[in-house]
Steps between C-alpha positions, in 0.01 A plus 500: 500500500391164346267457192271255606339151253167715603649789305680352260181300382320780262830528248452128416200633375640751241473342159861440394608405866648146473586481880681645754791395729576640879875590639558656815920524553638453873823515622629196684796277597511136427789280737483122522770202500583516129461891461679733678303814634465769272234748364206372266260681264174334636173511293164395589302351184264222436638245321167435351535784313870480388424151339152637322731792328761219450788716618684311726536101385646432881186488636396142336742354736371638826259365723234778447322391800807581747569762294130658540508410874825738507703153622731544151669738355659544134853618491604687194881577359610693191696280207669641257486320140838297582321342792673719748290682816601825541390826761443800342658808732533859381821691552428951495754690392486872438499623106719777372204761530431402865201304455489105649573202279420142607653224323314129520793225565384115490668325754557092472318335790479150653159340562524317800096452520308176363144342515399422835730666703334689794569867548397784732324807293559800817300792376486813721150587694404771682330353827228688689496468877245569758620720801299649749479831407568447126596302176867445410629413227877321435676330206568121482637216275196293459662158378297185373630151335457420155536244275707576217271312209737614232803708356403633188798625258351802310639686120285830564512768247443830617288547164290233467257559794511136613660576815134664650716774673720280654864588613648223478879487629468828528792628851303112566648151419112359610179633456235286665128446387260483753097443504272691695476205703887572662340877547229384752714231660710816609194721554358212738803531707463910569304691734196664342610883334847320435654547139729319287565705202253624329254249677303542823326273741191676513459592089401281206725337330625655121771539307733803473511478108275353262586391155228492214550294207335595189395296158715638223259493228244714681411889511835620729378856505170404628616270758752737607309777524220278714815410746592862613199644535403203736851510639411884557181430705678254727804738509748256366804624326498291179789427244511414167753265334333495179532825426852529661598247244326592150789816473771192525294288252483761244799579539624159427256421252693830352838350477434163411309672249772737414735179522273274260474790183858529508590130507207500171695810351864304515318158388350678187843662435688150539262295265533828215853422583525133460272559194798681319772218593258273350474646174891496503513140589234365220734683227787291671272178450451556160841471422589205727177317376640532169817325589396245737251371173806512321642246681210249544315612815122379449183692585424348770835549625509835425142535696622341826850725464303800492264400805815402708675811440165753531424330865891508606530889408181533671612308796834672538300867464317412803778405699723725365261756625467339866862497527538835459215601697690264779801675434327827581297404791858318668667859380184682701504241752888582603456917516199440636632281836790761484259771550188366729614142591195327292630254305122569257599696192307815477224466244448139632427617857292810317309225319445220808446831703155646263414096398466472871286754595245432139366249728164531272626636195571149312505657139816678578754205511274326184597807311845488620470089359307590174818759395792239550263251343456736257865590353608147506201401297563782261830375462430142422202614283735758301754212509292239388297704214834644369655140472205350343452778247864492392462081478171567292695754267825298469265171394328706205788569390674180484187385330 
């Protein structure tokens, strides 16, 4: 079953709909002088589309005209952060209570592929035959040339969405992009009531899956609400990544919440702190003033003195304070790669982890700004108005 432009068309008119994007998934094989045979995930999307949502970049360097006339083909590889292209396979092993675990291992791979290279995409069809008596039907490798009109290196995180329900180097060192246009080149070549995955010679032409993009600053319940019951009349089974993902925003929003009042509880507590040494070190400056006017130091020279030696105590608190966090984050870092390999030290990765997924949530990391900018400017403001207050009382007296 395909979901048709025809069908598709009365979402677009939902207020809140932004757009919509078709995928239909086929398996294939991909050989050719530069790539050795091996399976493919094969999707069939318009690139059109891809380039109005701005989710895949790659497309700007294709010919979109081959590409529509199903002549091209995008070629798609999974790379990691260091650069390196990895397959993703999953091993199964049995638990300890019986039940089946499977365990994802990233495997380095070579990309032998490049821009321009031609490539056969083989994609299985079921052919229907004419007898005398009756039809027959029998499975065959339907195999057409392509034009590989780029190899696009992808960092896909399996949060952010931005992948459209791709599986990229997923059991797959390739998946290929296709238009509609490759479709009916391989539909032209079949017998009518043929069928080459979920597409047929003698049906219209749809999508398997479509995905609707919504504006962010409208009425969600509304629009979502407008979606399934017209997904209901056309029998479409619909699903929701909005609402699969506000749990795992609140819950983030939750810790970095959780993670900000602390940080604001241990700031407060280390400027009432510094507060105290303060008050320690003006009595200590009352007594060296004394003597250092004793000897002939000026005003002025006494001024500058002060300055110097309020901005180098401040200076050596604040890195005094990121050595030590250093010291405990190299500390973490080391049990940490003992324990799980990642070299990340715990409540960094817990951070990057929840910063990551606050895609919209800008105010958190602000907050987590405003409190470090706030300690160090209570220290330099306690420093300052301490130093200045004991210089004030130390001149009336001279006086």
């Amino acid at each position: 079953m395909v979901i048709t432009p025809e069908e598709t068309a009365p979402f677009l008119e939902i207020p809140g709909i932004t757009g919509c994007l078709g995928l239909t998934e086929l398996d294939g094989t991909i050989t050719g002088d530069t790539v050795e045979t091996q399976a493919a995930s094969v999707y069939v999307v318009d690139a059109g589309q891809w380039m109005e949502r701005g989710g895949l970049p790659a497309f700007d360097e294709v010919d979109l005209e081959a590409y529509r006339r199903g002549e091209t083909a995008v070629l798609l590889v999974l790379s990691q952060p260091d650069g390196t292209v990895t397959v993703t396979t999953y091993e199964e092993e049995t638990g300890e209570d019986g039940e089946t675990i499977y365990t994802a291992v990233n495997t380095a791979a070579e990309v032998t592929a490049a821009a321009g290279d031609t490539i056969a995409l083989s994609v299985e069809a079921i052919v229907r035959e004419e007898n005398e008596s009756e039809a027959s039907y029998h499975r065959e490798a339907l195999s057409l040339p392509l034009e590989v009109g780029t190899v696009a290196r992808l960092q896909i995180d399996a949060q952010d969405n931005q992948n459209f329900g791709l599986r990229v180097g997923d059991e797959c060192l390739y998946t290929v992009l296709v238009s509609p246009g490759y479709v009916q080149r391989a539909l032209d070549t079949l017998p009518e009531g043929s069928q080459m995955g979920r597409y047929r010679t003698d049906d219209p032409f749809g999508y398997q899956q479509v995905l609707l993009f919504t504006d962010l600053t409208a009425e969600y319940l509304s629009t979502d609400n407008a979606v399934s019951q017209l997904a209901s009349n056309h029998h479409f089974s619909v699903g929701n990544i909005r609402m699969i993902n506000v749990p795992v925003v609140q819950t983030n929003l939750q810790t970095m919440l959780t993670l900000a009042a602390s940080g604001l509880c241990i700031g407060l507590i280390t400027a009432l702190l510094l507060l105290s040494t303060l008050e320690l070190e003006a009595q200590r400056e009352r007594r060296r003033y004394g003597i250092l006017r004793a000897l002939g130091m000026s005003r002025r020279q006494q001024n500058l003195a002060l300055a110097r030696q309020a901005a180098l105590q401040a200076m050596t608190a604040i890195v005094a304070g990121c050595g030590i966090y250093v010291a405990i984050s190299v500390r973490d870092t080391i049990l940490n790669y003992q324990k799980t390999g990642s070299l990340l030290p715990p409540l960094a990765e817990v951070i990057a982890y929840h910063l990551g997924q606050l895609r919209y949530t800008w105010f958190v990391p602000l907050l987590l700004l405003g409190e470090f900018l706030l300690v160090v400017g209570l220290y330099l403001a306690a420093k300052g108005g301490l130093y200045k207050l004991n210089l004030m009382e130390m001149l009336s007296q001279e006086r």
